Each structure stands twice: as structure tokens, then as C-alpha cells.
mmCIF file of C-alpha atoms in Angstrom:
data_model
loop_
_atom_site.group_PDB
_atom_site.id
_atom_site.type_symbol
_atom_site.label_atom_id
_atom_site.label_comp_id
_atom_site.label_asym_id
_atom_site.label_seq_id
_atom_site.Cartn_x
_atom_site.Cartn_y
_atom_site.Cartn_z
ATOM 1 C CA MET A 1 -72.712 16.462 190.985
ATOM 2 C CA LEU A 2 -73.151 19.288 193.393
ATOM 3 C CA ASP A 3 -75.740 20.950 191.184
ATOM 4 C CA ARG A 4 -77.763 17.999 191.202
ATOM 5 C CA SER A 5 -77.125 17.509 195.092
ATOM 6 C CA LEU A 6 -78.301 20.873 195.652
ATOM 7 C CA GLN A 7 -81.454 20.387 193.639
ATOM 8 C CA MET A 8 -82.245 17.066 195.385
ATOM 9 C CA SER A 9 -81.680 18.512 198.858
ATOM 10 C CA LEU A 10 -83.654 21.682 198.454
ATOM 11 C CA ASN A 11 -86.592 19.745 196.811
ATOM 12 C CA CYS A 12 -86.702 16.800 199.011
ATOM 13 C CA PRO A 13 -88.271 18.263 202.451
ATOM 14 C CA SER A 14 -92.020 18.086 202.228
ATOM 15 C CA TYR A 15 -92.570 21.630 203.701
ATOM 16 C CA LEU A 16 -90.277 23.025 200.970
ATOM 17 C CA LEU A 17 -92.416 21.354 198.216
ATOM 18 C CA VAL A 18 -95.886 22.473 199.438
ATOM 19 C CA ARG A 19 -96.125 25.976 198.053
ATOM 20 C CA GLN A 20 -98.660 28.130 196.309
ATOM 21 C CA ARG A 21 -97.465 30.556 193.692
ATOM 22 C CA THR A 22 -99.677 33.273 195.272
ATOM 23 C CA LEU A 23 -97.453 33.294 198.323
ATOM 24 C CA CYS A 24 -94.641 35.134 196.285
ATOM 25 C CA TYR A 25 -96.942 38.085 196.186
ATOM 26 C CA LYS A 26 -98.580 37.805 199.480
ATOM 27 C CA ARG A 27 -98.736 41.391 201.107
ATOM 28 C CA LEU A 28 -99.420 41.231 204.849
ATOM 29 C CA ASN A 29 -97.029 44.179 205.527
ATOM 30 C CA PRO A 30 -95.451 47.023 203.580
ATOM 31 C CA VAL A 31 -92.086 45.286 203.756
ATOM 32 C CA ARG A 32 -93.330 42.268 202.165
ATOM 33 C CA ALA A 33 -95.043 44.482 199.405
ATOM 34 C CA MET A 34 -91.702 45.093 197.886
ATOM 35 C CA PRO A 35 -91.630 43.806 194.155
ATOM 36 C CA PRO A 36 -88.898 41.013 194.764
ATOM 37 C CA SER A 37 -89.838 37.920 196.505
ATOM 38 C CA SER A 38 -86.315 37.937 198.201
ATOM 39 C CA VAL A 39 -84.254 40.319 200.286
ATOM 40 C CA ILE A 40 -80.405 40.728 200.389
ATOM 41 C CA LEU A 41 -79.049 42.629 203.572
ATOM 42 C CA HIS A 42 -75.416 43.445 203.324
ATOM 43 C CA THR A 43 -73.549 44.784 206.433
ATOM 44 C CA ASP A 44 -70.650 47.263 206.212
ATOM 45 C CA GLU A 45 -67.074 46.486 207.682
ATOM 46 C CA SER A 46 -68.268 47.410 211.055
ATOM 47 C CA GLY A 47 -70.987 44.714 210.959
ATOM 48 C CA LYS A 48 -73.707 47.589 210.708
ATOM 49 C CA PHE A 49 -76.003 48.418 207.767
ATOM 50 C CA PRO A 50 -74.870 51.284 205.640
ATOM 51 C CA GLU A 51 -76.305 54.561 206.863
ATOM 52 C CA SER A 52 -75.475 56.417 203.812
ATOM 53 C CA ARG A 53 -78.116 54.790 201.879
ATOM 54 C CA LYS A 54 -81.677 56.140 202.139
ATOM 55 C CA THR A 55 -83.443 53.163 200.704
ATOM 56 C CA CYS A 56 -81.638 50.822 202.995
ATOM 57 C CA ASN A 57 -82.378 53.134 206.006
ATOM 58 C CA SER A 58 -85.977 53.019 205.157
ATOM 59 C CA LEU A 59 -86.039 49.211 204.952
ATOM 60 C CA ILE A 60 -84.188 48.779 208.277
ATOM 61 C CA ALA A 61 -86.632 51.088 209.891
ATOM 62 C CA SER A 62 -89.504 49.033 208.575
ATOM 63 C CA LEU A 63 -87.859 45.828 209.825
ATOM 64 C CA SER A 64 -87.342 47.288 213.274
ATOM 65 C CA SER A 65 -90.806 48.131 213.653
ATOM 66 C CA TYR A 66 -92.050 44.805 212.682
ATOM 67 C CA ASP A 67 -91.877 41.946 214.878
ATOM 68 C CA GLY A 68 -93.027 39.051 212.566
ATOM 69 C CA PRO A 69 -90.925 37.190 209.887
ATOM 70 C CA LEU A 70 -89.703 39.130 206.759
ATOM 71 C CA LEU A 71 -91.034 36.354 204.391
ATOM 72 C CA SER A 72 -93.902 33.956 205.227
ATOM 73 C CA ALA A 73 -93.602 31.259 202.397
ATOM 74 C CA PRO A 74 -93.068 27.865 203.750
ATOM 75 C CA ASN A 75 -90.327 27.258 201.287
ATOM 76 C CA THR A 76 -88.192 30.238 202.075
ATOM 77 C CA VAL A 77 -84.417 29.580 202.060
ATOM 78 C CA GLY A 78 -81.867 31.349 204.336
ATOM 79 C CA ILE A 79 -78.522 31.727 203.019
ATOM 80 C CA LEU A 80 -75.563 32.464 205.369
ATOM 81 C CA GLY A 81 -72.951 34.005 203.123
ATOM 82 C CA GLY A 82 -69.756 32.059 202.247
ATOM 83 C CA LEU A 83 -66.142 32.766 202.282
ATOM 84 C CA SER A 84 -66.455 35.373 199.601
ATOM 85 C CA VAL A 85 -69.236 37.391 198.042
ATOM 86 C CA ASP A 86 -68.445 35.435 194.820
ATOM 87 C CA SER A 87 -69.188 32.029 196.351
ATOM 88 C CA THR A 88 -72.428 33.440 197.703
ATOM 89 C CA LEU A 89 -73.454 34.778 194.408
ATOM 90 C CA ASN A 90 -72.574 31.471 192.674
ATOM 91 C CA PHE A 91 -75.022 29.659 194.943
ATOM 92 C CA LEU A 92 -77.686 32.337 194.371
ATOM 93 C CA ARG A 93 -77.219 31.812 190.538
ATOM 94 C CA LYS A 94 -77.857 28.090 191.005
ATOM 95 C CA LEU A 95 -80.845 28.695 193.182
ATOM 96 C CA VAL A 96 -82.543 31.184 190.849
ATOM 97 C CA HIS A 97 -81.839 28.790 187.782
ATOM 98 C CA LEU A 98 -83.634 25.941 189.684
ATOM 99 C CA SER A 99 -86.647 28.317 190.383
ATOM 100 C CA LYS A 100 -86.736 29.269 186.628
ATOM 101 C CA GLU A 101 -86.921 25.727 185.697
ATOM 102 C CA ASN A 102 -90.073 25.137 187.845
ATOM 103 C CA GLU A 103 -91.757 28.646 188.623
ATOM 104 C CA ALA A 104 -94.457 26.881 190.619
ATOM 105 C CA LYS A 105 -91.956 26.069 193.271
ATOM 106 C CA CYS A 106 -90.066 29.340 193.115
ATOM 107 C CA MET A 107 -88.155 29.643 196.351
ATOM 108 C CA PRO A 108 -87.827 33.018 198.101
ATOM 109 C CA PHE A 109 -84.643 33.585 199.921
ATOM 110 C CA VAL A 110 -82.926 35.788 202.575
ATOM 111 C CA VAL A 111 -79.233 36.459 202.327
ATOM 112 C CA CYS A 112 -77.012 37.392 205.292
ATOM 113 C CA SER A 113 -73.582 38.720 203.975
ATOM 114 C CA ASP A 114 -71.073 39.963 206.533
ATOM 115 C CA PRO A 115 -67.698 41.218 205.350
ATOM 116 C CA VAL A 116 -66.138 40.875 208.716
ATOM 117 C CA LEU A 117 -67.074 37.252 208.957
ATOM 118 C CA ASN A 118 -65.852 36.745 205.316
ATOM 119 C CA ARG A 119 -62.395 38.140 206.310
ATOM 120 C CA GLU A 120 -62.132 35.945 209.315
ATOM 121 C CA LEU A 121 -62.949 32.727 207.361
ATOM 122 C CA SER A 122 -60.587 33.876 204.511
ATOM 123 C CA SER A 123 -57.659 34.397 207.108
ATOM 124 C CA LEU A 124 -58.542 30.854 208.586
ATOM 125 C CA GLU A 125 -58.476 29.247 205.146
ATOM 126 C CA ARG A 126 -55.017 30.828 204.293
ATOM 127 C CA SER A 127 -53.632 29.719 207.730
ATOM 128 C CA SER A 128 -55.107 26.231 207.504
ATOM 129 C CA SER A 129 -52.596 24.965 210.009
ATOM 130 C CA SER A 130 -54.954 26.317 212.704
ATOM 131 C CA LEU A 131 -57.520 23.674 211.822
ATOM 132 C CA CYS A 132 -56.757 20.329 213.042
ATOM 133 C CA SER A 133 -58.333 16.974 212.310
ATOM 134 C CA ARG A 134 -61.278 15.989 214.528
ATOM 135 C CA ASN A 135 -59.133 13.243 216.117
ATOM 136 C CA GLU A 136 -56.707 15.824 217.181
ATOM 137 C CA PRO A 137 -57.007 18.561 219.970
ATOM 138 C CA SER A 138 -57.430 21.996 218.302
ATOM 139 C CA GLN A 139 -54.825 24.663 219.079
ATOM 140 C CA SER A 140 -56.969 27.568 218.147
ATOM 141 C CA ASP A 141 -59.992 29.145 219.532
ATOM 142 C CA HIS A 142 -62.620 29.651 217.039
ATOM 143 C CA THR A 143 -65.384 31.010 219.483
ATOM 144 C CA ARG A 144 -65.825 34.242 217.795
ATOM 145 C CA ILE A 145 -66.403 32.840 214.465
ATOM 146 C CA VAL A 146 -68.863 30.279 215.694
ATOM 147 C CA GLU A 147 -70.773 32.897 217.717
ATOM 148 C CA ASN A 148 -70.741 35.265 214.545
ATOM 149 C CA LEU A 149 -72.190 32.317 212.323
ATOM 150 C CA ARG A 150 -74.684 31.479 215.066
ATOM 151 C CA SER A 151 -76.040 35.080 215.282
ATOM 152 C CA LYS A 152 -76.373 35.103 211.605
ATOM 153 C CA ARG A 153 -78.243 31.878 211.556
ATOM 154 C CA VAL A 154 -80.744 33.256 214.249
ATOM 155 C CA PHE A 155 -81.217 36.240 212.009
ATOM 156 C CA LEU A 156 -82.234 33.932 209.248
ATOM 157 C CA GLU A 157 -84.564 32.050 211.344
ATOM 158 C CA LYS A 158 -86.183 35.211 212.446
ATOM 159 C CA SER A 159 -86.526 36.312 209.011
ATOM 160 C CA GLY A 160 -88.707 33.576 208.110
ATOM 161 C CA ALA A 161 -86.220 30.982 206.518
ATOM 162 C CA HIS A 162 -87.629 27.339 206.696
ATOM 163 C CA CYS A 163 -84.345 25.960 205.508
ATOM 164 C CA ILE A 164 -80.750 27.345 206.062
ATOM 165 C CA VAL A 165 -77.680 26.903 203.960
ATOM 166 C CA MET A 166 -74.049 27.838 204.167
ATOM 167 C CA PRO A 167 -72.299 27.923 200.610
ATOM 168 C CA CYS A 168 -69.038 27.702 202.375
ATOM 169 C CA HIS A 169 -66.929 24.624 202.886
ATOM 170 C CA ILE A 170 -64.921 25.758 205.724
ATOM 171 C CA SER A 171 -68.062 26.995 207.818
ATOM 172 C CA HIS A 172 -69.166 23.382 208.046
ATOM 173 C CA SER A 173 -66.182 22.576 210.253
ATOM 174 C CA TRP A 174 -68.506 23.988 213.070
ATOM 175 C CA HIS A 175 -71.885 23.102 211.587
ATOM 176 C CA ASP A 176 -73.147 21.145 214.630
ATOM 177 C CA GLU A 177 -72.257 24.104 216.857
ATOM 178 C CA VAL A 178 -73.856 26.863 214.626
ATOM 179 C CA PHE A 179 -77.005 24.943 214.228
ATOM 180 C CA LYS A 180 -77.499 23.595 217.748
ATOM 181 C CA GLY A 181 -81.021 24.380 218.942
ATOM 182 C CA CYS A 182 -81.967 25.524 215.528
ATOM 183 C CA SER A 183 -85.755 25.473 214.863
ATOM 184 C CA VAL A 184 -85.515 24.949 211.092
ATOM 185 C CA HIS A 185 -83.948 22.438 208.727
ATOM 186 C CA SER A 186 -80.380 23.007 207.744
ATOM 187 C CA LEU A 187 -78.251 21.476 204.802
ATOM 188 C CA HIS A 188 -74.888 20.023 205.314
ATOM 189 C CA MET A 189 -72.920 20.066 202.141
ATOM 190 C CA ALA A 190 -70.944 16.934 202.931
ATOM 191 C CA GLU A 191 -74.194 15.005 203.774
ATOM 192 C CA CYS A 192 -75.697 16.173 200.549
ATOM 193 C CA VAL A 193 -72.762 14.922 198.563
ATOM 194 C CA ALA A 194 -72.351 11.727 200.630
ATOM 195 C CA ARG A 195 -76.250 10.970 200.164
ATOM 196 C CA GLU A 196 -76.190 11.424 196.381
ATOM 197 C CA LEU A 197 -73.116 9.031 196.061
ATOM 198 C CA LYS A 198 -74.972 6.486 198.118
ATOM 199 C CA GLU A 199 -77.890 6.635 195.998
ATOM 200 C CA ALA A 200 -75.815 6.474 192.864
ATOM 201 C CA GLY A 201 -74.914 2.780 193.865
ATOM 202 C CA LEU A 202 -71.240 3.254 192.941
ATOM 203 C CA LYS A 203 -69.164 0.007 192.763
ATOM 204 C CA PRO A 204 -65.406 -0.471 193.210
ATOM 205 C CA LEU A 205 -63.187 -0.814 190.194
ATOM 206 C CA GLU A 206 -62.127 -4.157 191.149
ATOM 207 C CA ALA A 207 -64.250 -6.838 192.557
ATOM 208 C CA GLY A 208 -63.451 -7.449 196.398
ATOM 209 C CA SER A 209 -61.754 -4.191 196.711
ATOM 210 C CA PRO A 210 -63.290 -1.420 198.786
ATOM 211 C CA LEU A 211 -65.000 1.532 197.082
ATOM 212 C CA ARG A 212 -62.753 4.401 197.179
ATOM 213 C CA ILE A 213 -63.796 8.124 196.685
ATOM 214 C CA GLY A 214 -61.466 10.968 196.140
ATOM 215 C CA VAL A 215 -62.062 14.408 197.739
ATOM 216 C CA LEU A 216 -60.527 17.512 195.967
ATOM 217 C CA ALA A 217 -60.405 20.406 198.527
ATOM 218 C CA THR A 218 -58.317 22.884 200.192
ATOM 219 C CA ASP A 219 -55.989 22.079 203.240
ATOM 220 C CA ALA A 220 -58.355 23.600 205.744
ATOM 221 C CA THR A 221 -61.394 21.778 204.516
ATOM 222 C CA LEU A 222 -59.674 18.443 204.500
ATOM 223 C CA LYS A 223 -58.158 18.821 207.940
ATOM 224 C CA ALA A 224 -61.562 19.690 209.413
ATOM 225 C CA GLY A 225 -62.550 16.141 208.237
ATOM 226 C CA PHE A 226 -66.288 16.370 207.785
ATOM 227 C CA TYR A 227 -66.323 15.329 204.075
ATOM 228 C CA GLN A 228 -64.266 12.049 205.114
ATOM 229 C CA GLU A 229 -66.672 11.496 208.038
ATOM 230 C CA LYS A 230 -70.009 11.765 206.166
ATOM 231 C CA LEU A 231 -68.536 9.731 203.424
ATOM 232 C CA GLN A 232 -67.630 6.899 205.780
ATOM 233 C CA ILE A 233 -71.069 6.981 207.481
ATOM 234 C CA GLU A 234 -73.151 7.230 204.246
ATOM 235 C CA VAL A 235 -71.303 5.332 201.731
ATOM 236 C CA LEU A 236 -69.103 3.133 203.846
ATOM 237 C CA THR A 237 -66.247 3.731 201.754
ATOM 238 C CA GLU A 238 -62.490 4.295 202.000
ATOM 239 C CA THR A 239 -61.525 7.988 200.980
ATOM 240 C CA PHE A 240 -58.400 9.451 199.402
ATOM 241 C CA THR A 241 -57.569 13.049 199.488
ATOM 242 C CA ILE A 242 -56.174 15.416 196.831
ATOM 243 C CA LEU A 243 -54.944 18.570 198.455
ATOM 244 C CA LYS A 244 -55.557 21.893 196.654
ATOM 245 C CA LYS A 245 -53.400 24.608 198.340
ATOM 246 C CA SER A 246 -55.159 27.718 199.271
ATOM 247 C CA ARG A 247 -53.926 30.863 197.511
#
């Protein structure tokens, strides 16, 4: 279901569909002349780029001297790294697989992965009691995490992304705050799932009873409440939850 939702969401916006194959190889700048149509920049634990890698240093130097976007294709996807590198790579595999199925609509992408942010989100996931329902006052200050996510979102915008995704459930707890003022389209995981369920035209098991949809997720994701909220808005349904404890 999530795979199909990803395909539908990434292919629906018109500006993501209009693309010429030659844009993948457009060379307006030495940085863009690199063989891959996508770039992955990975920071170290201090939030800086590794200085020990000469190839990385040359790339950063080129980026610093260039004011324009890194990629210019109108269907460039920006990926804000998830809770772990594994979850980010899992999303990338699906994105690449979709591109292989239709090379004419191959989607360039830029990935922003920050180990510091990953650790903060992982710690929050483990101590899920710090996340409260949207109907309850929050006892924790997540300002630093939100600011970190927002700065990465701005980086992806400046890199030429026309659509930004976050392959991380817990990050969607602050989706509205992170993407406030964003100039490009952003995908919300819960909205994508709810939209697909709505289009599926599901019926209740018993006539006259409300449609009920189960949500399998970690404590932190369920306490954030965004899946329940989007399902109630899009599908007008009751939801029941199945807790999956974080390890």
C-alpha cells in the first residue's frame, strides 16, 4: 500500500510529470556535469562535511562558489533523511525502482542526511512519553529538532528540489512547522495513505456500522496523532490503533 501511495503521490503533481530526458544530462555548471543525476551529501557527527575526503572537499568548494540550484530538473525530489540511514536508503531504493520502470520520468534527487538529527529523533522515539497527543499540552520542547529539520528543508529547496519528502514517521509530528513558508510541494505520509484509502472506496464489514481502519505504528507516532487526524479528515472513519513498542 505504501509503495503504491508513494508512486501515486510522486507522479500526481503536474510539474513532476513534465520532464524531458535530456534534463538528466544538462550541463550548465561543472557541478551538474557529474555523471550521476543525483547527489547525496552526508554530514559528520558535528554537522559538518567530512574534511578528510578530498573528493568531498572539491564538491563543497564548487557548491560554495555557485549561487544557483544544484539540480535544475523540474521533477527533482528532495529527501530529508529519516530516523536512520536504513530508512532513508529504503525510500531511495523504492524511488530508484520507480524510475527504472519508466526511464522517461526518471527523477533526480538530493538527499540531506544528518547523524546528529538522526540521534535526536531516535532518542525521542525511544522516550515516546515525551510526545503527547495533539489534544494535550506538550511537556517537552522540541524547538531544536524543528529548527534542524527546517534548516535541512531550506537546504533542499536551494538545491533545486521541487518536491520534498521525509521518510520518517516521527518527523511528521512537526510537518506543518517544518514546511511553513516552504516554496515547493511537500508530501505528508499520513495524507498519502489516507488519500489512497479514500480512493479505494472501502466499505465497513457490517452494513450500518462505521468504517474502521487499524494503524500499526510505534507509541511515539500514535501519540503524535497525525495518522488518526488525516484518516478522519480524508476517509471520515473511526480508527483503532495497534501499538508497536519501540526497541
